């Protein structure tokens, strides 16, 4: 069954359709949350909470976006709630326009995944989320802006600043 049909069926309380949607997207959400948290146990908890919220709110889903984007948005909100709950966050609201990144992104292409993930865990979650959605989930700037409810310029700024911070830290560690 096509995703749109599954969504419509799930909205009509078809348990098979809802289960199929969740199973088709589970690995995407879990992979995202693992990258965000750096903790597989916490990531599994957030993923489970995300799936539960999706089940409870399926009738509110508007199929203008991909179902996986909706789940990522829910997971991001769950992650933020978790940070607020344990007061492990600093909120940064930066609305600075910047150009698309270029050479920095290319330089990161040769760095090993584990090393980047280690550096990412030291950055603010706002920067980490944008980087992961762009480079590991393949989202476009506009999709990231929609998921995070921020302007496209903020997405670009955070991505640019994140890449700069990764490069600086990698150079400090003498990895690049």
Tab-separated table of C-alpha atoms in Angstrom:
chain	number	residue	atom	x	y	z
A	1	UNK	CA	0.000	0.000	0.000
A	2	UNK	CA	1.211	3.507	-0.807
A	3	UNK	CA	2.082	5.833	2.108
A	4	UNK	CA	-0.857	8.196	1.478
A	5	UNK	CA	-3.277	5.274	1.515
A	6	UNK	CA	-1.708	3.927	4.698
A	7	UNK	CA	-2.095	7.336	6.341
A	8	UNK	CA	-5.757	7.577	5.358
A	9	UNK	CA	-6.387	4.053	6.616
A	10	UNK	CA	-4.521	4.765	9.866
A	11	UNK	CA	-6.696	7.850	10.372
A	12	UNK	CA	-9.710	5.504	10.089
A	13	UNK	CA	-8.262	3.443	12.981
A	14	UNK	CA	-6.816	0.699	10.775
A	15	UNK	CA	-4.228	-0.843	13.112
A	16	UNK	CA	-2.426	-2.682	10.314
A	17	UNK	CA	-1.901	0.564	8.371
A	18	UNK	CA	-0.680	2.426	11.456
A	19	UNK	CA	1.704	-0.384	12.347
A	20	UNK	CA	3.047	-0.488	8.783
A	21	UNK	CA	3.692	3.280	8.819
A	22	UNK	CA	5.515	3.048	12.143
A	23	UNK	CA	7.569	0.009	11.144
A	24	UNK	CA	8.535	1.586	7.811
A	25	UNK	CA	9.850	4.676	9.615
A	26	UNK	CA	11.148	3.239	12.902
A	27	UNK	CA	14.782	2.916	11.794
A	28	UNK	CA	14.792	6.462	10.414
A	29	UNK	CA	13.592	7.908	13.717
A	30	UNK	CA	15.839	5.685	15.836
A	31	UNK	CA	18.895	6.553	13.736
A	32	UNK	CA	18.084	10.234	14.056
A	33	UNK	CA	17.613	10.075	17.824
A	34	UNK	CA	20.802	8.062	18.323
A	35	UNK	CA	22.741	10.716	16.436
A	36	UNK	CA	21.048	13.475	18.427
A	37	UNK	CA	21.509	11.996	21.880
A	38	UNK	CA	24.675	9.937	21.533
A	39	UNK	CA	22.949	7.484	23.885
A	40	UNK	CA	21.182	4.448	22.448
A	41	UNK	CA	19.021	3.876	25.536
A	42	UNK	CA	17.785	7.465	25.590
A	43	UNK	CA	17.322	7.320	21.814
A	44	UNK	CA	15.144	4.219	22.141
A	45	UNK	CA	13.037	5.932	24.815
A	46	UNK	CA	12.562	9.030	22.659
A	47	UNK	CA	11.758	6.885	19.625
A	48	UNK	CA	9.145	4.930	21.576
A	49	UNK	CA	7.598	8.164	22.889
A	50	UNK	CA	7.594	9.510	19.337
A	51	UNK	CA	5.791	6.453	17.992
A	52	UNK	CA	3.229	6.632	20.794
A	53	UNK	CA	2.555	10.326	20.089
A	54	UNK	CA	2.186	9.521	16.399
A	55	UNK	CA	-0.435	6.876	17.179
A	56	UNK	CA	-2.304	9.220	19.502
A	57	UNK	CA	-2.179	12.136	17.039
A	58	UNK	CA	-2.437	10.446	13.640
A	59	UNK	CA	-5.721	12.202	12.896
A	60	UNK	CA	-3.930	15.566	13.180
A	61	UNK	CA	-1.317	14.628	10.547
A	62	UNK	CA	-1.628	16.619	7.340
A	63	UNK	CA	-0.050	14.741	4.431
A	64	UNK	CA	1.522	17.846	2.876
A	65	UNK	CA	4.837	16.669	4.344
A	66	UNK	CA	6.335	13.199	4.404
A	67	UNK	CA	5.251	10.988	7.284
A	68	UNK	CA	8.907	10.568	8.260
A	69	UNK	CA	9.265	14.375	8.502
A	70	UNK	CA	6.331	14.472	10.880
A	71	UNK	CA	7.908	11.752	13.017
A	72	UNK	CA	11.244	13.596	13.034
A	73	UNK	CA	9.427	16.728	14.188
A	74	UNK	CA	7.785	14.800	17.016
A	75	UNK	CA	11.143	13.214	17.951
A	76	UNK	CA	12.810	16.627	17.970
A	77	UNK	CA	10.137	17.967	20.297
A	78	UNK	CA	10.510	14.908	22.544
A	79	UNK	CA	14.262	15.500	22.644
A	80	UNK	CA	13.772	19.170	23.521
A	81	UNK	CA	11.297	18.230	26.242
A	82	UNK	CA	13.839	15.793	27.610
A	83	UNK	CA	16.530	18.484	27.668
A	84	UNK	CA	14.215	20.912	29.442
A	85	UNK	CA	13.183	18.236	31.899
A	86	UNK	CA	16.783	17.590	32.882
A	87	UNK	CA	17.906	21.189	32.313
A	88	UNK	CA	20.770	20.148	30.007
A	89	UNK	CA	20.195	22.789	27.397
A	90	UNK	CA	21.046	26.304	26.491
A	91	UNK	CA	18.522	27.908	24.194
A	92	UNK	CA	20.051	29.837	21.359
A	93	UNK	CA	17.831	31.911	19.119
A	94	UNK	CA	19.939	33.127	16.261
A	95	UNK	CA	18.296	34.636	13.221
A	96	UNK	CA	21.322	35.412	11.106
A	97	UNK	CA	21.361	35.014	7.355
A	98	UNK	CA	24.420	33.414	5.803
A	99	UNK	CA	25.442	31.880	2.507
A	100	UNK	CA	25.334	28.177	1.733
A	101	UNK	CA	28.316	26.317	3.042
A	102	UNK	CA	30.832	25.075	0.548
A	103	UNK	CA	34.436	24.034	1.152
A	104	UNK	CA	33.783	23.229	4.803
A	105	UNK	CA	31.230	20.580	3.872
A	106	UNK	CA	33.646	19.036	1.394
A	107	UNK	CA	36.382	18.913	4.038
A	108	UNK	CA	34.062	16.943	6.301
A	109	UNK	CA	33.535	14.293	3.649
A	110	UNK	CA	36.828	12.585	4.484
A	111	UNK	CA	36.338	12.521	8.251
A	112	UNK	CA	35.234	9.300	9.876
A	113	UNK	CA	31.665	9.100	11.099
A	114	UNK	CA	32.579	8.243	14.706
A	115	UNK	CA	34.867	11.249	15.048
A	116	UNK	CA	32.216	13.628	13.715
A	117	UNK	CA	29.585	12.161	16.020
A	118	UNK	CA	31.928	12.628	18.972
A	119	UNK	CA	32.451	16.289	18.103
A	120	UNK	CA	28.720	16.788	17.424
A	121	UNK	CA	27.860	15.629	20.933
A	122	UNK	CA	29.835	18.575	22.291
A	123	UNK	CA	27.805	21.133	20.309
A	124	UNK	CA	24.463	22.688	21.218
A	125	UNK	CA	21.491	20.624	20.207
A	126	UNK	CA	20.275	23.398	17.892
A	127	UNK	CA	23.374	23.053	15.732
A	128	UNK	CA	23.478	19.261	16.055
A	129	UNK	CA	19.866	18.854	14.919
A	130	UNK	CA	20.384	20.929	11.779
A	131	UNK	CA	23.594	19.097	10.854
A	132	UNK	CA	22.060	15.649	11.366
A	133	UNK	CA	18.891	16.456	9.439
A	134	UNK	CA	20.918	17.879	6.528
A	135	UNK	CA	23.842	15.480	6.309
A	136	UNK	CA	22.541	12.204	7.712
A	137	UNK	CA	18.813	12.383	6.973
A	138	UNK	CA	19.135	14.233	3.642
A	139	UNK	CA	16.588	16.957	4.383
A	140	UNK	CA	16.525	20.188	2.375
A	141	UNK	CA	16.826	23.571	4.098
A	142	UNK	CA	13.102	24.212	3.721
A	143	UNK	CA	12.215	20.827	5.232
A	144	UNK	CA	14.524	21.421	8.198
A	145	UNK	CA	12.980	24.859	8.735
A	146	UNK	CA	9.523	23.291	8.760
A	147	UNK	CA	10.481	20.481	11.145
A	148	UNK	CA	12.134	22.887	13.599
A	149	UNK	CA	9.721	25.816	13.123
A	150	UNK	CA	12.552	28.233	12.333
A	151	UNK	CA	13.342	30.421	9.311
A	152	UNK	CA	15.431	28.968	6.466
A	153	UNK	CA	18.081	31.618	7.186
A	154	UNK	CA	18.431	30.278	10.720
A	155	UNK	CA	18.872	26.758	9.344
A	156	UNK	CA	21.670	27.982	7.070
A	157	UNK	CA	23.292	29.944	9.883
A	158	UNK	CA	23.217	27.048	12.324
A	159	UNK	CA	24.543	24.639	9.726
A	160	UNK	CA	27.343	27.007	8.770
A	161	UNK	CA	28.287	27.603	12.421
A	162	UNK	CA	28.104	23.884	13.182
A	163	UNK	CA	30.421	22.986	10.326
A	164	UNK	CA	32.866	25.700	11.378
A	165	UNK	CA	32.799	24.392	14.958
A	166	UNK	CA	33.380	20.815	13.764
A	167	UNK	CA	36.342	21.861	11.630
A	168	UNK	CA	37.870	23.917	14.463
A	169	UNK	CA	37.466	21.035	16.921
A	170	UNK	CA	38.824	18.477	14.423
A	171	UNK	CA	41.854	20.710	13.801
A	172	UNK	CA	42.323	21.111	17.570
A	173	UNK	CA	42.276	17.334	17.937
A	174	UNK	CA	44.615	17.109	14.935
A	175	UNK	CA	42.203	14.852	13.079
A	176	UNK	CA	42.262	16.993	9.940
